[in-house]
Amino acid sequence: MTMAAAAFKSEGRPADITSRLKEEVRVPPEPSPTPAGDARVPWTRRLHSALMPDYNRQATVYWWSVVVAGAAVIVASVAMLAREPGPIWLQIAVGMAIAMLAGVFPVRVPQSKNSFAAGEIFIFLLLLMHGPAAATLAAVGEVGVGAYRTSKRWTSRIFSPAMAALAMGGSGTLLHAALGRLAAHGIDNVGSTVLAMMVFSLAYFVGSTLLVTAVPRLKRNERPQLSDLFGVFGWVGVAYAGSACVATLLYSTYRQTGFGVLMAMVPLLAMMLATLHYFFRQQEAAEAVRRAGSEASEREAELAARHVRELEASERRFHSAFTHASIGMALLAFEGHILQANPALCDLLGLPADALVGRRFQEVVIDEDRRGLEEQLGLVSAHEFEGFALELRCRHRSGEPVWVAAHCSFFSEPGASSPCLILQVQDITARRRAEDSLHHIAFHDALTELPNRRRFQEYLSQAVQRAMQDPSDAFAVMFIDFDRFKLINDSLGHSAGDQFLVQVSQRLRESLREHDIVARLGGDEFAVLMLRLGHAQDAVALADRMMVAMRRPFLVAGNEVTTSASIGITFSALGYTNPDDVLRDADTAMYKAKGAGKARYAVFDASLHTEVANRLRLEGDLRRAIDEGHLSVAYQPVCDLATGMISGFEALVRWRHPKDGAISPMDFLPIAEEAGLMLRLTDFVLHCACRQLSEWQRLGPAYAGLTMNVNVSGHDIAHPALVARVTRAIIESGLQARHLCIELTENILMSRLEGALPMLGELRRLGVQLAIDDFGTGYSSLSHLSTLPIDCLKIDRSFVSRLERGANEAAVVRSIALLGSALGKTVVAEGIETAAQLEQLREMGCRLGQGFLLARPAPAEELTKRLGAYLVSPPLPPHRGSTAASAQPLQ
Ligand code: C2E
Ligand code: CA
Ligand code: CA
């Protein structure tokens, strides 16, 4: 009933139709034949092109006709009502106002573009109460408001009210004529009025609809169609009929009860419309949610379908990528079984796919790398990692290892029930080879191919770490220094030095145990790291093996070269925490070995630190002593054993340390040698000795035959300028060369014979004499002795001191004396301390001798004082008839 009471209206009502027509024709607009602002164009044309550019001629004519006719109807209606009294006018005004108000607030029907308003009811009511003129004005007002609200085009806003005036004016007049006729026939009841109103409302609907739909038809040059009445607007007609019923019922109630009931209807209708409005909005909201829901599920379904399509596409892409990939790929089960292998992987391993599928991938990985791979696979299976990357070596069918970068991660194949692993392996053999060779260069010594200092330190720091964690994981470190490397390098040249080092490193390597590492730290310094050391004795045994190996002569650049190694050893048992400390201590121990007479090993102990510090201090002091001329020379007479007369002297260097007092040459000479001070020391002694001898010779003719022996070191004979230095000393002192004798120890001479020979020849040509010192302690062969440019052999003190022990010892000295005289060399016996030794030596035919028994080394001034007396009365009794007890030593 309430629904029926409401008059339905549509957004598609006439006022809106024009606005929609306008929307339809906006593109493309009818071309304007002349510019709108052109003054020659009549104003009507200009107005036309500004307001209705889309209207053709017939539509324009039609529009104007309707507008003019409508305006006429409005004017006529106003004129008709002008005679009505004030209260009637008030009723008309109220009815119009309500109709217009209702037009402002239409109720939109859900799911349609239509809305309805209560306005028609009041218009129809006015029609019944006050005739077509009043209804026309109300309809114009209501439609005008609606058109204004829904359209922006003035063509619509003007046309719609005009159309309403025509339709209402026409149909309303017809209704009144009909009602008049019915009343004249005495038919004036509610039923007949309702029927007449329904017919009228249909006429009104048809009229207004035809008037409206004619506009777009005419614009398109079409004829108006009857179907326009039904189509979208059809049901608006039904709504009009409903409104007509309600209006008739209200009218009959008004006739019975008066105007008040109509006024009461207004708020009731307003409430009903508000309720409907609210109800529809609710419905609309629910509908929106439902639609949104169904749209969402539609979207979901579409998404799912798309997903499946994408999955299928990605599966195809994956399989194509898998098959054609240039890197090896495989699908693996979690324990590593190969489920599928691509051709690149087959190529990489040199195996067909069916030889791989079913096997565990670990089986093609080489043993050393397999454990790491197993671990990673385990972690991935336990879901601890999503995947991993590893570099490992696989085994090619040929047996060659292939370095690969392996990348493994979870993989779930579209459609597959259980996930597996995807493995990608890239051949990086070339890169690893390049890296390895770079690594080798960085960590190895180019000459010997042994690990270098850097590498050694790495090994060592790992060993230190392990020993810190587990002291039973013990190690030893040896520092090895070759006692004559510098000489070899200086005398035979660097390439010979290099050859020597290569051979040395080879021999060291051969001496090692399985887990030992030997490295070249630089120069002639080598180090050995003994890992997994069971017993300290193993280290000592290795040191012995190495020393034995070093003692065998080396053949270097055609020369036979002998060397010896000094080895310092330290052990992890000392509790090292730092690799540098280990090397430092092994180095210290090596110096101790050197200091103790070379060719031996020494084990580090803490007292060595002070020894080393002391040694460093002495080195500095010695350097200063040489710079400041604080060294001195003592002279030991060399006597004729037969007459006891002095034949000459041996110059012996002396150093009185300001704090430590006199230091033996045996202690400071090795320091001078290590510190490179030897040449300056020799020069000092050489000049002092030559000057001193020349001074003594000038004392008188009896002194003129005295000679001077000067010791030179290995460094000196390796130095090419020795001849020049000797020549300068002779010239400066004014000495005759034949009075100078250069002493070389047998060891020095033999170890660098080849290099030294030319120089010895030159010295000889100069007239200088040459002596082999400490004869019998080296390895001179007889063949060498006969050809060497040597004048004199000095029998080492050790033989002389053993003379009294027995016949065997004496036999050695005797044979040396015999050999010397056989080869035409002067033989000098050293270290004669007792008269018995003197006697034996005399008997053996030894011509000259030195020793504390005859004279101790003494400063020059002291000797100068006593020299004349010795020459006049020899310190020794004459050979025959004298007794050892009566001999007077020169001291
Ligand atoms: P050397 O050339 O064999 O010199 C002889 C050494 O024996 C000297 O020791 C001398 O004092 C010592 N001596 C002499 N007679 C006796 C004796 O009857 N009994 C004992 N026990 N010893 C005796 P010094 O002066 O201590 O020199 C030791 C070594 O130092 C020398 O042995 C020599 O090899 C070296 N030396 C000394 N001065 C020089 C020098 O100016 N230049 C070089 N290159 N070496 C030197
Ligand atoms: Ca000597
Ligand atoms: Ca000697």
PDB file of N, CA, C and O and ligand atoms in Angstrom, residues 636 650-654 664-666 669 678 681-682 685 710-713 716 743 745 773-774 794 796-797 830-833 850-853 855 857, ligand 1:
ATOM      1  N   GLN A 636     153.158 -12.475  17.303  1.00  0.00           N
ATOM      2  CA  GLN A 636     153.793 -13.670  17.868  1.00  0.00           C
ATOM      3  C   GLN A 636     154.984 -14.037  16.982  1.00  0.00           C
ATOM      4  O   GLN A 636     154.804 -14.263  15.777  1.00  0.00           O
ATOM      5  N   GLU A 650     153.704 -13.417  13.415  1.00  0.00           N
ATOM      6  CA  GLU A 650     152.322 -13.528  12.924  1.00  0.00           C
ATOM      7  C   GLU A 650     151.531 -12.418  13.612  1.00  0.00           C
ATOM      8  O   GLU A 650     151.607 -12.269  14.837  1.00  0.00           O
ATOM      9  N   ALA A 651     150.826 -11.646  12.804  1.00  0.00           N
ATOM     10  CA  ALA A 651     150.011 -10.560  13.345  1.00  0.00           C
ATOM     11  C   ALA A 651     148.675 -11.124  13.807  1.00  0.00           C
ATOM     12  O   ALA A 651     147.993 -11.809  13.053  1.00  0.00           O
ATOM     13  N   LEU A 652     148.291 -10.836  15.041  1.00  0.00           N
ATOM     14  CA  LEU A 652     147.033 -11.346  15.602  1.00  0.00           C
ATOM     15  C   LEU A 652     146.236 -10.172  16.168  1.00  0.00           C
ATOM     16  O   LEU A 652     146.761  -9.379  16.953  1.00  0.00           O
ATOM     17  N   VAL A 653     145.007 -10.067  15.745  1.00  0.00           N
ATOM     18  CA  VAL A 653     144.194  -8.911  16.138  1.00  0.00           C
ATOM     19  C   VAL A 653     143.781  -9.027  17.599  1.00  0.00           C
ATOM     20  O   VAL A 653     143.592 -10.130  18.132  1.00  0.00           O
ATOM     21  N   ARG A 654     143.679  -7.847  18.261  1.00  0.00           N
ATOM     22  CA  ARG A 654     143.290  -7.816  19.664  1.00  0.00           C
ATOM     23  C   ARG A 654     142.224  -6.750  19.886  1.00  0.00           C
ATOM     24  O   ARG A 654     142.240  -5.692  19.262  1.00  0.00           O
ATOM     25  N   SER A 664     138.558 -12.619  23.124  1.00  0.00           N
ATOM     26  CA  SER A 664     139.334 -13.464  22.222  1.00  0.00           C
ATOM     27  C   SER A 664     138.878 -13.279  20.776  1.00  0.00           C
ATOM     28  O   SER A 664     137.679 -13.153  20.510  1.00  0.00           O
ATOM     29  N   PRO A 665     139.816 -13.293  19.844  1.00  0.00           N
ATOM     30  CA  PRO A 665     139.423 -13.224  18.417  1.00  0.00           C
ATOM     31  C   PRO A 665     138.452 -14.351  18.057  1.00  0.00           C
ATOM     32  O   PRO A 665     137.598 -14.182  17.189  1.00  0.00           O
ATOM     33  N   MET A 666     138.591 -15.505  18.736  1.00  0.00           N
ATOM     34  CA  MET A 666     137.680 -16.612  18.441  1.00  0.00           C
ATOM     35  C   MET A 666     136.224 -16.217  18.743  1.00  0.00           C
ATOM     36  O   MET A 666     135.311 -16.780  18.151  1.00  0.00           O
ATOM     37  N   LEU A 669     135.605 -12.532  16.132  1.00  0.00           N
ATOM     38  CA  LEU A 669     135.718 -12.649  14.668  1.00  0.00           C
ATOM     39  C   LEU A 669     134.420 -13.146  14.007  1.00  0.00           C
ATOM     40  O   LEU A 669     134.025 -12.599  12.969  1.00  0.00           O
ATOM     41  N   MET A 678     134.468  -7.682   8.376  1.00  0.00           N
ATOM     42  CA  MET A 678     135.728  -8.410   8.233  1.00  0.00           C
ATOM     43  C   MET A 678     136.744  -7.698   7.336  1.00  0.00           C
ATOM     44  O   MET A 678     137.943  -7.687   7.648  1.00  0.00           O
ATOM     45  N   LEU A 681     138.433  -4.971   9.122  1.00  0.00           N
ATOM     46  CA  LEU A 681     139.321  -5.496  10.165  1.00  0.00           C
ATOM     47  C   LEU A 681     140.632  -5.977   9.553  1.00  0.00           C
ATOM     48  O   LEU A 681     141.735  -5.681  10.042  1.00  0.00           O
ATOM     49  N   THR A 682     140.523  -6.711   8.452  1.00  0.00           N
ATOM     50  CA  THR A 682     141.727  -7.221   7.774  1.00  0.00           C
ATOM     51  C   THR A 682     142.626  -6.059   7.327  1.00  0.00           C
ATOM     52  O   THR A 682     143.853  -6.088   7.510  1.00  0.00           O
ATOM     53  N   VAL A 685     144.543  -4.652  10.270  1.00  0.00           N
ATOM     54  CA  VAL A 685     145.657  -5.512  10.701  1.00  0.00           C
ATOM     55  C   VAL A 685     146.774  -5.477   9.650  1.00  0.00           C
ATOM     56  O   VAL A 685     147.962  -5.349   9.984  1.00  0.00           O
ATOM     57  N   VAL A 710     150.094 -12.420   7.936  1.00  0.00           N
ATOM     58  CA  VAL A 710     148.800 -11.788   8.230  1.00  0.00           C
ATOM     59  C   VAL A 710     147.687 -12.768   7.845  1.00  0.00           C
ATOM     60  O   VAL A 710     147.715 -13.346   6.768  1.00  0.00           O
ATOM     61  N   ASN A 711     146.720 -12.942   8.785  1.00  0.00           N
ATOM     62  CA  ASN A 711     145.576 -13.843   8.516  1.00  0.00           C
ATOM     63  C   ASN A 711     144.503 -13.122   7.698  1.00  0.00           C
ATOM     64  O   ASN A 711     144.185 -11.972   7.967  1.00  0.00           O
ATOM     65  N   VAL A 712     143.980 -13.806   6.708  1.00  0.00           N
ATOM     66  CA  VAL A 712     142.811 -13.245   6.013  1.00  0.00           C
ATOM     67  C   VAL A 712     141.645 -14.238   6.109  1.00  0.00           C
ATOM     68  O   VAL A 712     141.859 -15.443   6.259  1.00  0.00           O
ATOM     69  N   SER A 713     140.466 -13.683   6.051  1.00  0.00           N
ATOM     70  CA  SER A 713     139.260 -14.513   6.221  1.00  0.00           C
ATOM     71  C   SER A 713     138.700 -14.954   4.863  1.00  0.00           C
ATOM     72  O   SER A 713     139.156 -14.494   3.817  1.00  0.00           O
ATOM     73  N   ASP A 716     137.605 -12.127   2.754  1.00  0.00           N
ATOM     74  CA  ASP A 716     138.656 -11.400   2.037  1.00  0.00           C
ATOM     75  C   ASP A 716     138.992 -12.058   0.713  1.00  0.00           C
ATOM     76  O   ASP A 716     139.160 -11.376  -0.299  1.00  0.00           O
ATOM     77  N   GLU A 743     148.098 -15.709   5.334  1.00  0.00           N
ATOM     78  CA  GLU A 743     147.642 -17.009   5.829  1.00  0.00           C
ATOM     79  C   GLU A 743     146.149 -17.193   5.547  1.00  0.00           C
ATOM     80  O   GLU A 743     145.344 -16.312   5.824  1.00  0.00           O
ATOM     81  N   THR A 745     143.118 -20.240   6.178  1.00  0.00           N
ATOM     82  CA  THR A 745     142.915 -21.564   6.783  1.00  0.00           C
ATOM     83  C   THR A 745     142.589 -22.570   5.689  1.00  0.00           C
ATOM     84  O   THR A 745     142.079 -22.200   4.625  1.00  0.00           O
ATOM     85  N   ASP A 773     146.981 -22.155   6.703  1.00  0.00           N
ATOM     86  CA  ASP A 773     146.897 -22.156   8.164  1.00  0.00           C
ATOM     87  C   ASP A 773     146.100 -23.373   8.616  1.00  0.00           C
ATOM     88  O   ASP A 773     145.314 -23.934   7.839  1.00  0.00           O
ATOM     89  N   ASP A 774     146.281 -23.754   9.861  1.00  0.00           N
ATOM     90  CA  ASP A 774     145.539 -24.873  10.472  1.00  0.00           C
ATOM     91  C   ASP A 774     145.564 -26.100   9.570  1.00  0.00           C
ATOM     92  O   ASP A 774     144.555 -26.818   9.430  1.00  0.00           O
ATOM     93  N   LYS A 794     151.153 -24.569   7.694  1.00  0.00           N
ATOM     94  CA  LYS A 794     151.250 -24.423   9.143  1.00  0.00           C
ATOM     95  C   LYS A 794     150.485 -25.545   9.805  1.00  0.00           C
ATOM     96  O   LYS A 794     149.263 -25.614   9.699  1.00  0.00           O
ATOM     97  N   ASP A 796     148.515 -27.610  12.249  1.00  0.00           N
ATOM     98  CA  ASP A 796     147.576 -27.121  13.261  1.00  0.00           C
ATOM     99  C   ASP A 796     148.018 -27.496  14.666  1.00  0.00           C
ATOM    100  O   ASP A 796     148.576 -28.572  14.898  1.00  0.00           O
ATOM    101  N   ARG A 797     147.681 -26.592  15.580  1.00  0.00           N
ATOM    102  CA  ARG A 797     148.079 -26.735  16.979  1.00  0.00           C
ATOM    103  C   ARG A 797     147.608 -28.059  17.572  1.00  0.00           C
ATOM    104  O   ARG A 797     148.269 -28.652  18.407  1.00  0.00           O
ATOM    105  N   GLU A 830     152.635 -25.069  14.794  1.00  0.00           N
ATOM    106  CA  GLU A 830     151.944 -24.084  15.636  1.00  0.00           C
ATOM    107  C   GLU A 830     151.759 -24.633  17.041  1.00  0.00           C
ATOM    108  O   GLU A 830     151.651 -25.842  17.218  1.00  0.00           O
ATOM    109  N   GLY A 831     151.678 -23.716  17.990  1.00  0.00           N
ATOM    110  CA  GLY A 831     151.267 -24.071  19.357  1.00  0.00           C
ATOM    111  C   GLY A 831     152.268 -24.941  20.096  1.00  0.00           C
ATOM    112  O   GLY A 831     151.856 -25.854  20.828  1.00  0.00           O
ATOM    113  N   ILE A 832     153.549 -24.667  19.909  1.00  0.00           N
ATOM    114  CA  ILE A 832     154.558 -25.446  20.648  1.00  0.00           C
ATOM    115  C   ILE A 832     154.579 -24.929  22.084  1.00  0.00           C
ATOM    116  O   ILE A 832     154.852 -23.759  22.332  1.00  0.00           O
ATOM    117  N   GLU A 833     154.199 -25.814  22.994  1.00  0.00           N
ATOM    118  CA  GLU A 833     154.085 -25.385  24.381  1.00  0.00           C
ATOM    119  C   GLU A 833     155.137 -26.034  25.280  1.00  0.00           C
ATOM    120  O   GLU A 833     155.439 -25.521  26.364  1.00  0.00           O
ATOM    121  N   GLN A 850     155.978 -21.899  16.156  1.00  0.00           N
ATOM    122  CA  GLN A 850     155.387 -20.846  16.961  1.00  0.00           C
ATOM    123  C   GLN A 850     154.870 -21.506  18.213  1.00  0.00           C
ATOM    124  O   GLN A 850     154.489 -22.663  18.180  1.00  0.00           O
ATOM    125  N   GLY A 851     154.779 -20.765  19.255  1.00  0.00           N
ATOM    126  CA  GLY A 851     154.153 -21.355  20.441  1.00  0.00           C
ATOM    127  C   GLY A 851     154.526 -20.598  21.684  1.00  0.00           C
ATOM    128  O   GLY A 851     155.454 -19.800  21.697  1.00  0.00           O
ATOM    129  N   PHE A 852     153.720 -20.827  22.699  1.00  0.00           N
ATOM    130  CA  PHE A 852     153.951 -20.119  23.956  1.00  0.00           C
ATOM    131  C   PHE A 852     155.331 -20.429  24.525  1.00  0.00           C
ATOM    132  O   PHE A 852     155.922 -19.624  25.232  1.00  0.00           O
ATOM    133  N   LEU A 853     155.825 -21.639  24.204  1.00  0.00           N
ATOM    134  CA  LEU A 853     157.156 -22.000  24.690  1.00  0.00           C
ATOM    135  C   LEU A 853     158.197 -21.047  24.121  1.00  0.00           C
ATOM    136  O   LEU A 853     159.135 -20.633  24.798  1.00  0.00           O
ATOM    137  N   ALA A 855     157.510 -17.937  22.242  1.00  0.00           N
ATOM    138  CA  ALA A 855     157.138 -16.544  22.515  1.00  0.00           C
ATOM    139  C   ALA A 855     155.645 -16.399  22.420  1.00  0.00           C
ATOM    140  O   ALA A 855     155.015 -16.905  21.488  1.00  0.00           O
ATOM    141  N   PRO A 857     152.210 -14.118  21.900  1.00  0.00           N
ATOM    142  CA  PRO A 857     151.919 -12.900  21.127  1.00  0.00           C
ATOM    143  C   PRO A 857     152.048 -11.699  22.051  1.00  0.00           C
ATOM    144  O   PRO A 857     151.606 -11.767  23.210  1.00  0.00           O
TER     145      PRO A 857
HETATM  146  P1  C2E B   1     145.663 -18.824  14.280  1.00  0.00           P
HETATM  147  O1  C2E B   1     145.845 -18.153  12.974  1.00  0.00           O
HETATM  148  O2  C2E B   1     145.935 -20.300  14.254  1.00  0.00           O
HETATM  149  O3  C2E B   1     146.583 -18.108  15.326  1.00  0.00           O
HETATM  150  C1  C2E B   1     147.255 -18.692  16.322  1.00  0.00           C
HETATM  151  C2  C2E B   1     146.471 -18.721  17.552  1.00  0.00           C
HETATM  152  O4  C2E B   1     147.079 -19.646  18.461  1.00  0.00           O
HETATM  153  C3  C2E B   1     146.457 -17.377  18.267  1.00  0.00           C
HETATM  154  O5  C2E B   1     145.283 -17.252  18.990  1.00  0.00           O
HETATM  155  C4  C2E B   1     147.585 -17.555  19.243  1.00  0.00           C
HETATM  156  O6  C2E B   1     147.508 -16.703  20.407  1.00  0.00           O
HETATM  157  C5  C2E B   1     147.397 -18.968  19.659  1.00  0.00           C
HETATM  158  N1  C2E B   1     148.617 -19.600  20.102  1.00  0.00           N
HETATM  159  C6  C2E B   1     149.907 -19.378  19.711  1.00  0.00           C
HETATM  160  N2  C2E B   1     150.741 -20.194  20.347  1.00  0.00           N
HETATM  161  C7  C2E B   1     150.008 -20.984  21.174  1.00  0.00           C
HETATM  162  C8  C2E B   1     150.293 -22.034  22.069  1.00  0.00           C
HETATM  163  O7  C2E B   1     151.437 -22.460  22.312  1.00  0.00           O
HETATM  164  N3  C2E B   1     149.260 -22.603  22.724  1.00  0.00           N
HETATM  165  C9  C2E B   1     147.977 -22.177  22.525  1.00  0.00           C
HETATM  166  N4  C2E B   1     147.000 -22.767  23.187  1.00  0.00           N
HETATM  167  N5  C2E B   1     147.636 -21.200  21.659  1.00  0.00           N
HETATM  168  C10 C2E B   1     148.675 -20.611  20.992  1.00  0.00           C
HETATM  169  P2  C2E B   1     144.420 -15.984  18.874  1.00  0.00           P
HETATM  170  O8  C2E B   1     145.238 -14.795  18.783  1.00  0.00           O
HETATM  171  O9  C2E B   1     143.431 -16.109  19.935  1.00  0.00           O
HETATM  172  O10 C2E B   1     143.757 -16.149  17.481  1.00  0.00           O
HETATM  173  C11 C2E B   1     142.883 -17.142  17.235  1.00  0.00           C
HETATM  174  C12 C2E B   1     142.560 -17.235  15.802  1.00  0.00           C
HETATM  175  O11 C2E B   1     141.901 -16.054  15.387  1.00  0.00           O
HETATM  176  C13 C2E B   1     143.739 -17.321  14.890  1.00  0.00           C
HETATM  177  O12 C2E B   1     144.200 -18.635  14.820  1.00  0.00           O
HETATM  178  C14 C2E B   1     143.229 -16.825  13.632  1.00  0.00           C
HETATM  179  O13 C2E B   1     142.568 -17.844  12.946  1.00  0.00           O
HETATM  180  C15 C2E B   1     142.237 -15.850  14.081  1.00  0.00           C
HETATM  181  N6  C2E B   1     142.859 -14.504  13.991  1.00  0.00           N
HETATM  182  C16 C2E B   1     143.575 -13.837  14.879  1.00  0.00           C
HETATM  183  N7  C2E B   1     143.878 -12.620  14.411  1.00  0.00           N
HETATM  184  C17 C2E B   1     143.343 -12.555  13.186  1.00  0.00           C
HETATM  185  C18 C2E B   1     143.336 -11.520  12.207  1.00  0.00           C
HETATM  186  O14 C2E B   1     143.922 -10.453  12.329  1.00  0.00           O
HETATM  187  N8  C2E B   1     142.681 -11.784  11.060  1.00  0.00           N
HETATM  188  C19 C2E B   1     142.038 -12.982  10.873  1.00  0.00           C
HETATM  189  N9  C2E B   1     141.378 -13.178   9.732  1.00  0.00           N
HETATM  190  N10 C2E B   1     142.024 -13.968  11.760  1.00  0.00           N
HETATM  191  C20 C2E B   1     142.692 -13.740  12.915  1.00  0.00           C
END
